[in-house]
Tab-separated table of C-alpha atoms (C1' of nucleotides) in Angstrom:
chain	number	residue	atom	x	y	z
A	271	MET	CA	130.802	99.056	111.211
A	272	ILE	CA	132.288	102.182	112.728
A	273	GLU	CA	131.017	104.329	115.616
A	274	TRP	CA	130.717	108.116	115.784
A	275	ASP	CA	131.303	110.198	118.923
A	276	ALA	CA	128.943	112.979	120.014
A	277	ALA	CA	130.912	115.724	118.292
A	278	LYS	CA	130.893	113.917	114.967
A	279	ILE	CA	127.170	113.216	115.259
A	280	LYS	CA	126.487	116.908	115.880
A	281	ALA	CA	128.652	117.941	112.960
A	282	PHE	CA	126.892	115.480	110.681
A	283	GLN	CA	123.432	116.720	111.708
A	284	THR	CA	124.433	120.311	111.048
A	285	THR	CA	126.011	119.544	107.691
A	286	LEU	CA	123.086	117.399	106.549
A	287	LEU	CA	120.337	119.800	107.648
A	288	ASP	CA	122.145	122.845	106.257
A	289	TRP	CA	122.331	121.080	102.917
A	290	TYR	CA	118.678	120.048	103.135
A	291	ASP	CA	117.606	123.621	103.887
A	292	ARG	CA	119.582	124.790	100.882
A	293	ALA	CA	119.054	121.988	98.370
A	294	GLY	CA	116.163	119.824	99.582
A	295	ARG	CA	113.582	119.061	96.920
A	296	ASP	CA	110.308	120.959	96.734
A	297	LEU	CA	107.777	118.161	96.451
A	298	PRO	CA	103.957	118.405	96.509
A	299	TRP	CA	103.679	116.483	99.779
A	300	ARG	CA	106.229	118.680	101.499
A	301	HIS	CA	104.043	121.788	101.447
A	302	ASP	CA	102.649	120.991	104.887
A	303	GLN	CA	102.912	118.327	107.581
A	304	GLU	CA	99.378	116.969	107.370
A	305	PRO	CA	99.552	113.313	108.392
A	306	TYR	CA	97.126	112.435	105.573
A	307	HIS	CA	99.430	114.008	103.012
A	308	VAL	CA	102.526	112.422	104.513
A	309	TRP	CA	100.828	109.039	104.668
A	310	VAL	CA	99.538	109.044	101.068
A	311	SER	CA	102.926	110.109	99.728
A	312	GLU	CA	104.810	107.528	101.769
A	313	ILE	CA	102.577	104.678	100.627
A	314	MET	CA	102.910	105.770	96.991
A	315	LEU	CA	106.664	106.064	97.323
A	316	GLN	CA	107.071	102.475	98.505
A	317	GLN	CA	109.265	100.825	95.876
A	318	THR	CA	108.360	103.661	93.504
A	319	GLN	CA	110.376	106.617	92.293
A	320	VAL	CA	109.521	110.249	93.013
A	321	GLN	CA	109.082	111.223	89.370
A	322	THR	CA	106.502	108.475	88.911
A	323	VAL	CA	104.615	109.383	92.070
A	324	ILE	CA	104.151	113.147	91.602
A	325	PRO	CA	101.252	113.087	89.084
A	326	TYR	CA	99.573	110.209	90.917
A	327	TYR	CA	99.798	112.126	94.190
A	328	GLU	CA	98.274	115.281	92.704
A	329	ARG	CA	95.359	113.390	91.188
A	330	PHE	CA	94.822	111.316	94.337
A	331	MET	CA	94.500	114.464	96.458
A	332	ASP	CA	92.081	115.846	93.883
A	333	TRP	CA	89.910	112.737	93.964
A	334	PHE	CA	90.270	111.901	97.666
A	335	PRO	CA	91.161	115.110	99.538
A	336	THR	CA	90.395	113.751	103.001
A	337	LEU	CA	90.566	110.571	105.023
A	338	LYS	CA	86.764	110.340	104.867
A	339	ALA	CA	86.677	110.750	101.089
A	340	LEU	CA	89.125	107.869	100.833
A	341	ALA	CA	87.183	105.730	103.294
A	342	ASP	CA	83.944	106.269	101.347
A	343	ALA	CA	85.347	105.784	97.837
A	344	PRO	CA	84.152	102.915	95.606
A	345	GLU	CA	86.968	100.419	95.165
A	346	GLU	CA	86.836	100.692	91.388
A	347	ARG	CA	87.561	104.401	91.608
A	348	LEU	CA	90.326	103.713	94.109
A	349	LEU	CA	92.042	101.179	91.874
A	350	LYS	CA	91.624	103.542	88.921
A	351	ALA	CA	93.536	106.177	90.882
A	352	TRP	CA	96.310	103.623	91.405
A	353	GLU	CA	96.272	102.184	87.881
A	354	GLY	CA	99.836	101.879	86.622
A	355	LEU	CA	101.493	102.382	90.007
A	356	GLY	CA	101.709	98.702	90.830
A	357	TYR	CA	101.564	96.826	94.132
A	358	TYR	CA	97.820	97.409	94.157
A	359	SER	CA	97.273	96.012	97.649
A	360	ARG	CA	98.793	99.285	98.840
A	361	VAL	CA	95.702	101.281	97.927
A	362	ARG	CA	93.238	98.659	99.109
A	363	ASN	CA	95.074	98.602	102.435
A	364	MET	CA	94.946	102.407	102.520
A	365	GLN	CA	91.193	102.321	102.410
A	366	ARG	CA	91.115	99.676	105.141
A	367	CYS	CA	93.430	101.894	107.188
A	368	ALA	CA	91.236	104.970	106.602
A	369	ARG	CA	88.198	103.044	107.838
A	370	GLN	CA	90.218	101.714	110.772
A	371	LEU	CA	91.158	105.271	111.775
A	372	ILE	CA	87.574	106.504	111.498
A	373	ASN	CA	86.037	103.547	113.310
A	374	ASP	CA	88.650	102.786	115.982
A	375	TYR	CA	90.553	106.062	116.425
A	376	ASP	CA	87.751	108.637	116.138
A	377	GLY	CA	89.334	109.834	112.917
A	378	GLN	CA	92.470	110.984	114.737
A	379	TRP	CA	95.941	109.791	113.773
A	380	PRO	CA	98.006	108.242	116.570
A	381	GLN	CA	101.230	110.232	116.894
A	382	THR	CA	103.912	107.668	117.680
A	383	ALA	CA	105.615	105.161	115.423
A	384	ALA	CA	104.752	102.353	117.834
A	385	GLU	CA	101.033	103.094	117.517
A	386	LEU	CA	101.155	103.820	113.782
A	387	THR	CA	102.595	100.357	113.139
A	388	GLU	CA	99.309	98.878	114.347
A	389	LEU	CA	97.500	100.384	111.364
A	390	ILE	CA	96.868	98.314	108.231
A	391	GLY	CA	99.525	98.776	105.560
A	392	ILE	CA	101.835	100.777	107.813
A	393	GLY	CA	105.054	98.947	108.573
A	394	PRO	CA	108.195	100.026	110.413
A	395	TYR	CA	109.423	102.368	107.679
A	396	THR	CA	106.149	104.204	107.033
A	397	ALA	CA	105.435	104.463	110.760
A	398	GLY	CA	108.830	106.096	111.281
A	399	ALA	CA	108.313	108.439	108.356
A	400	ILE	CA	104.864	109.634	109.480
A	401	ALA	CA	105.854	109.892	113.152
A	402	SER	CA	108.969	111.931	112.401
A	403	ILE	CA	107.644	114.127	109.567
A	404	ALA	CA	104.091	114.793	110.760
A	405	PHE	CA	104.574	114.565	114.533
A	406	GLY	CA	108.233	115.295	115.221
A	407	GLU	CA	109.055	112.013	116.937
A	408	ALA	CA	112.791	111.280	116.833
A	409	VAL	CA	112.577	107.839	115.230
A	410	PRO	CA	114.424	106.494	112.180
A	411	ALA	CA	112.683	105.709	108.887
A	412	VAL	CA	114.684	102.864	107.442
A	413	ASP	CA	114.101	102.426	103.731
A	414	GLY	CA	116.328	101.686	100.764
A	415	ASN	CA	117.834	105.165	100.956
A	416	ALA	CA	118.741	104.749	104.617
A	417	TYR	CA	120.298	101.360	103.841
A	418	ARG	CA	122.359	102.844	101.061
A	419	VAL	CA	123.418	106.008	102.882
A	420	PHE	CA	124.231	104.585	106.308
A	421	SER	CA	125.793	101.354	105.091
A	422	ARG	CA	128.321	103.574	103.304
A	423	LEU	CA	128.730	106.205	106.013
A	424	LEU	CA	129.307	103.608	108.726
A	425	GLU	CA	130.519	100.650	106.655
A	426	ILE	CA	127.701	98.431	107.895
A	427	ASP	CA	128.247	94.946	106.519
A	428	ALA	CA	124.891	93.363	107.407
A	429	ASP	CA	122.868	91.999	104.470
A	430	VAL	CA	120.068	94.489	103.824
A	431	ALA	CA	118.023	91.782	102.096
A	432	LYS	CA	117.473	90.109	105.476
A	433	PRO	CA	114.590	91.393	107.625
A	434	GLN	CA	116.549	91.376	110.878
A	435	THR	CA	119.106	93.781	109.417
A	436	ARG	CA	116.613	96.624	109.733
A	437	THR	CA	117.099	96.680	113.510
A	438	VAL	CA	120.860	97.098	113.051
A	439	PHE	CA	120.217	100.261	111.052
A	440	GLU	CA	117.486	101.476	113.411
A	441	ARG	CA	119.850	101.295	116.358
A	442	ALA	CA	122.643	103.079	114.489
A	443	ILE	CA	120.378	105.819	113.092
A	444	SER	CA	118.653	106.334	116.465
A	445	ARG	CA	121.959	107.554	117.867
A	446	ILE	CA	122.546	109.916	114.969
A	447	ILE	CA	119.105	111.359	114.170
A	448	SER	CA	118.455	114.992	115.034
A	449	ARG	CA	116.235	115.319	118.118
A	450	GLU	CA	115.237	118.813	117.031
A	451	ARG	CA	114.356	118.077	113.413
A	452	PRO	CA	113.850	114.324	112.999
A	453	GLY	CA	111.456	114.673	110.061
A	454	ASP	CA	113.828	116.880	108.104
A	455	PHE	CA	116.704	114.581	109.037
A	456	ASN	CA	114.919	111.531	107.601
A	457	GLN	CA	113.869	113.398	104.472
A	458	ALA	CA	117.373	114.741	103.998
A	459	ILE	CA	118.682	111.166	104.050
A	460	MET	CA	116.183	110.291	101.327
A	461	ASP	CA	117.237	113.264	99.205
A	462	LEU	CA	120.864	112.313	99.705
A	463	GLY	CA	120.116	108.744	98.668
A	464	ALA	CA	118.351	110.002	95.558
A	465	SER	CA	121.095	112.408	94.507
A	466	TYR	CA	124.739	111.942	95.513
A	467	MET	CA	124.440	108.542	97.157
A	468	THR	CA	122.590	106.586	94.484
A	469	ALA	CA	122.772	102.842	93.982
A	470	ARG	CA	124.715	103.049	90.724
A	471	GLN	CA	127.424	105.577	89.972
A	472	PRO	CA	127.180	107.627	93.164
A	473	ASP	CA	128.807	111.069	93.129
A	474	SER	CA	130.299	110.986	96.584
A	475	ALA	CA	133.137	113.280	95.641
A	476	HIS	CA	130.660	116.169	95.527
A	477	SER	CA	128.355	114.969	98.300
A	478	PRO	CA	127.766	117.383	101.181
A	479	VAL	CA	128.577	114.577	103.608
A	480	LYS	CA	131.581	113.110	101.839
A	481	ALA	CA	133.784	113.794	104.888
A	482	PHE	CA	131.495	111.456	106.878
A	483	ASN	CA	131.385	108.738	104.223
A	484	GLN	CA	133.796	106.137	105.567
A	485	ALA	CA	133.321	103.732	102.662
A	486	TYR	CA	134.106	106.510	100.201
A	487	LEU	CA	137.132	107.657	102.205
A	488	ASP	CA	138.363	104.057	102.276
A	489	GLY	CA	137.719	103.561	98.562
A	490	VAL	CA	135.286	100.690	99.170
A	491	GLU	CA	131.993	102.444	98.456
A	492	ALA	CA	131.094	99.990	95.700
A	493	GLN	CA	130.820	97.228	98.302
A	494	TYR	CA	127.855	98.893	100.007
A	495	PRO	CA	125.114	98.169	100.696
A	496	VAL	CA	125.609	94.411	101.052
A	497	LYS	CA	122.577	92.736	99.497
A	498	THR	CA	121.962	89.144	98.389
A	499	LYS	CA	120.231	88.569	95.078
A	500	LYS	CA	116.636	87.598	94.497
A	501	PRO	CA	115.583	84.643	92.329
A	502	ARG	CA	114.648	85.191	88.691
A	503	PRO	CA	111.008	85.472	87.612
A	504	VAL	CA	109.504	82.113	86.665
A	505	PRO	CA	107.956	81.813	83.182
A	506	VAL	CA	104.163	81.500	82.952
A	507	ALA	CA	102.238	81.106	79.672
A	508	TYR	CA	98.709	82.406	79.045
A	509	VAL	CA	96.215	82.745	76.237
A	510	ALA	CA	94.298	86.031	76.251
A	511	VAL	CA	90.818	85.682	74.776
A	512	LEU	CA	89.722	88.917	73.101
A	513	ALA	CA	86.036	88.178	72.842
A	514	THR	CA	83.327	90.554	71.664
A	515	MET	CA	79.564	90.502	71.864
A	516	ALA	CA	78.244	93.003	69.314
A	517	ASP	CA	80.412	96.086	69.996
A	518	ARG	CA	81.310	95.101	73.544
A	519	TRP	CA	84.453	93.562	75.014
A	520	LEU	CA	84.190	90.744	77.507
A	521	MET	CA	86.098	91.687	80.648
A	522	VAL	CA	86.586	89.730	83.864
A	523	GLN	CA	87.707	90.812	87.319
A	524	ARG	CA	90.658	89.054	88.907
A	525	PRO	CA	90.233	87.364	92.305
A	526	SER	CA	90.273	89.548	95.414
A	527	THR	CA	93.559	88.046	96.569
A	528	GLY	CA	96.872	87.423	94.873
A	529	MET	CA	98.359	89.121	91.830
A	530	LEU	CA	96.564	92.162	90.409
A	531	ALA	CA	93.725	91.572	92.839
A	532	ASN	CA	90.329	92.973	91.723
A	533	LEU	CA	91.759	94.486	88.541
A	534	TRP	CA	90.085	93.851	85.180
A	535	THR	CA	91.473	91.945	82.200
A	536	VAL	CA	90.183	90.040	79.214
A	537	PRO	CA	89.779	86.361	80.112
A	538	LEU	CA	93.216	84.800	80.573
A	539	LEU	CA	93.619	81.044	80.304
A	540	ALA	CA	96.732	79.462	81.783
A	541	VAL	CA	98.295	77.273	79.119
A	542	THR	CA	99.026	74.628	81.757
A	543	ASP	CA	95.265	74.284	82.226
A	544	LEU	CA	94.719	73.534	78.535
A	545	ASP	CA	96.277	70.047	78.742
A	546	LEU	CA	98.214	70.483	75.526
A	547	ALA	CA	101.159	68.489	74.291
A	548	ASP	CA	104.418	70.388	73.834
A	549	ASP	CA	104.144	70.021	70.064
A	550	ALA	CA	100.445	70.939	69.850
A	551	THR	CA	99.340	72.641	66.631
A	552	ASP	CA	97.575	75.991	66.484
A	553	ALA	CA	94.338	74.179	65.672
A	554	GLU	CA	94.684	72.048	68.783
A	555	LEU	CA	95.392	75.145	70.839
A	556	LEU	CA	92.262	76.895	69.555
A	557	HIS	CA	90.153	73.833	70.234
A	558	ALA	CA	91.449	73.598	73.807
A	559	VAL	CA	90.851	77.318	74.322
A	560	THR	CA	87.264	76.966	73.121
A	561	THR	CA	86.392	74.083	75.437
A	562	THR	CA	88.217	75.494	78.475
A	563	PHE	CA	86.668	78.915	77.962
A	564	THR	CA	83.192	77.418	77.819
A	565	LYS	CA	83.860	75.448	80.990
A	566	ASP	CA	85.285	78.453	82.871
A	567	TYR	CA	82.792	81.102	81.755
A	568	GLN	CA	79.640	79.262	80.599
A	569	LEU	CA	79.927	80.961	77.223
A	570	THR	CA	80.223	79.507	73.743
A	571	LEU	CA	82.937	80.989	71.545
A	572	THR	CA	82.538	81.248	67.786
A	573	ASP	CA	84.900	82.435	65.053
A	574	VAL	CA	87.871	81.557	67.244
A	575	GLN	CA	91.137	82.528	65.620
A	576	LEU	CA	94.733	83.115	66.569
A	577	VAL	CA	95.947	86.695	66.298
A	578	SER	CA	99.177	86.567	64.353
A	579	GLY	CA	102.419	87.982	65.653
A	580	ARG	CA	104.653	87.557	68.643
A	581	PRO	CA	103.155	86.902	72.036
A	582	VAL	CA	102.905	89.753	74.528
A	583	THR	CA	105.471	89.454	77.304
A	584	HIS	CA	105.342	91.140	80.676
A	585	THR	CA	107.753	90.685	83.552
A	586	PHE	CA	106.645	91.045	87.153
A	587	THR	CA	108.918	90.842	90.172
A	588	HIS	CA	108.516	87.092	90.393
A	589	GLN	CA	106.791	85.955	87.180
A	590	LYS	CA	107.393	86.419	83.477
A	591	TRP	CA	104.185	86.134	81.484
A	592	THR	CA	104.077	85.142	77.811
A	593	ILE	CA	100.628	85.729	76.338
A	594	ARG	CA	99.274	84.504	73.015
A	595	LEU	CA	96.269	86.415	71.662
A	596	VAL	CA	93.060	84.754	70.484
A	597	ARG	CA	90.130	86.572	68.899
A	598	ALA	CA	86.556	85.298	69.190
A	599	THR	CA	82.906	86.295	69.366
A	600	VAL	CA	80.086	85.185	71.660
A	601	GLN	CA	76.319	85.054	71.366
A	602	PRO	CA	74.414	87.800	73.264
A	603	ALA	CA	71.895	85.356	74.702
A	604	ASP	CA	74.625	83.593	76.658
A	605	LEU	CA	75.541	86.538	78.844
A	606	ALA	CA	73.012	85.824	81.587
A	607	TYR	CA	75.433	83.539	83.404
A	608	PHE	CA	78.624	85.432	82.611
A	609	ASP	CA	80.555	86.383	85.728
A	610	GLY	CA	82.073	89.538	84.275
A	611	ARG	CA	81.092	92.543	82.193
A	612	ALA	CA	80.483	93.156	78.522
A	613	VAL	CA	81.590	96.760	78.071
A	614	THR	CA	81.738	99.298	75.290
A	615	GLU	CA	84.990	100.967	74.343
A	616	LYS	CA	83.908	103.982	76.372
A	617	GLN	CA	83.025	101.962	79.483
A	618	LEU	CA	86.364	100.225	79.232
A	619	ALA	CA	88.097	103.426	80.306
A	620	ALA	CA	86.472	103.308	83.739
A	621	LEU	CA	87.764	99.827	84.559
A	622	PRO	CA	91.034	99.640	86.487
A	623	MET	CA	93.401	97.496	84.449
A	624	PRO	CA	96.988	96.377	84.951
A	625	LYS	CA	99.741	97.381	82.554
A	626	VAL	CA	99.864	93.903	81.057
A	627	GLN	CA	96.249	94.272	79.900
A	628	GLU	CA	97.079	97.545	78.177
A	629	LYS	CA	99.889	95.737	76.384
A	630	VAL	CA	97.429	93.089	75.189
A	631	PHE	CA	95.052	95.691	73.734
A	632	VAL	CA	97.873	97.629	72.118
A	633	ARG	CA	99.236	94.481	70.523
A	634	TYR	CA	95.793	93.455	69.305
A	635	GLN	CA	95.223	96.814	67.648
A	636	ALA	CA	98.655	96.712	66.032
A	637	GLU	CA	98.033	93.215	64.666
A	638	THR	CA	94.533	93.863	63.351
A	639	LYS	CA	94.759	97.299	61.776
A	640	ASP	CA	94.576	97.341	57.956
A	641	ARG	CA	93.010	93.902	57.991
B	274	DG	C1'	111.725	84.386	107.558
B	275	DA	C1'	111.337	83.542	102.666
B	276	DG	C1'	108.375	84.632	99.116
B	277	DG	C1'	104.383	87.183	97.032
B	278	DC	C1'	103.344	91.451	95.215
B	279	DG	C1'	103.938	95.994	89.714
B	280	DT	C1'	105.960	99.154	87.111
B	281	DG	C1'	109.418	102.179	84.845
B	282	DG	C1'	114.137	103.190	84.119
B	283	DT	C1'	119.100	102.194	83.389
B	284	DC	C1'	122.954	99.659	81.777
C	43	DT	C1'	117.052	90.629	76.671
C	44	DG	C1'	118.192	90.209	81.263
C	45	DA	C1'	119.626	91.997	85.638
C	46	DC	C1'	119.115	95.293	88.880
C	47	DC	C1'	117.215	99.162	91.131
C	48	DA	C1'	113.410	102.517	93.324
C	49	DA	C1'	110.651	106.261	99.980
C	50	DG	C1'	108.069	98.182	101.843
C	51	DC	C1'	104.320	95.437	103.724
C	52	DC	C1'	101.953	91.164	104.444
C	53	DT	C1'	101.657	86.275	105.176
DNA sequence: GAGGCGTGGTC
DNA sequence: TGACCAAGCCT
C-alpha cells in the first residue's frame, strides 16, 4: 500500500470531482438530497446493479412516497414492491427502520454515520453513504466500488473478503475524501467503479484518474482487489406440488425467517424428507409425495401425476435447487385446516413470489400446453 | 468471523 | 454449465 501527500490528495479530489461534475450519471435518486430518497436507493443498490434498480426505485417512490407510507404499508404490498430484487430481508428491515425512526427519533433522521449505524438494516457502508450524501459528513462509504477503486489506486493488498479489511479502506479513504463535497466524492468513486474501473476488463487507460492509479502504472492492475473465493452452492432437491381446488391454486407462505422469508410458493417438499431410496421409481416418488403432503398440510391429494420434462433448476448464492414438478387436485371440503391460500389466477398476481416460483409456473405451462 | 441471504448479467 | 461479479447487512 502506498501513501499520498497533501498535494497529491488535493489534485486527486479536483480531478475526480471535475470529472464527476462533467460525466457523473443522472440517476433518479440524485435529483435531491432527501435522506429518504438516498436511503431507499442505497438499500436497493446493495449487491444490485443500477440498471436493475432504476424501475424498482421509481415504483417504490410511487407506492411509498414517504417514511410514514412505508411504515404503514402491509407487508404483502412491501414484498410485492421488492419482488425480483432479491435479498428480501432488506425491505422488511426497511419497514422496521421506518417504524424505528417514527417511534424513537420523532420521525427525524439522525445526521451522522455513527448514529445512522444504530438503525435496523443500516450498516457501515449505508451509514457512510447517507451521512455524506444527505448530510455532508466527511465519512467514507466503503462498498465494492471503493474496494475496487482504492485497492488499485493505492495497491492495497488486504483481502476484501475479510470483514476487518473494511477498516483499512476506511482509514485510507478518510485521509483522501473531500471535506467540502464528501457526498459527491463518494458517488464519484461509485461512478468510477462502474465505468472505467470495473471488475473485469477495466479501461484504466482512458480513466480520468489513471495518473493516480498505481496498480495500472505498475502494470499489476489485474491483481486488485485481492479477494478469496466463496464456496460453491450446495445442491438441494425439491418436489413442487402444483395442486388445484376447482380453479384455484394452492399457495403457501414461507416461514418468517430464513430463505425467501414470507414469500409465497406452491408447496415444496424437500426430497430428503420423503425417505426415498436412491433408485426409487416415479411411482414410489408419487406415493411418498402424497403421504408427506397429507402429513404436512392436512390435505388429501388425488390424481397425483408427475409433470414430464426436466426439473426446474435455480441457483442462489449458497444453494442450487433442483425441482421436480407434480400435478394434483384436492377436495374443496378439506380446505378448512389448510394453512395457506387457495387463489384464483387473478389473485395470484397480488402474492409476492420469488423468481424460482415463477420458473416453476412457466415450466408447468410449457409442459402442459397442447395436452 | 464465517456463513446465510436473490437475482441478473457476463464470459 | 459453472464461476464470478454487482452501491452489504445480520447473526
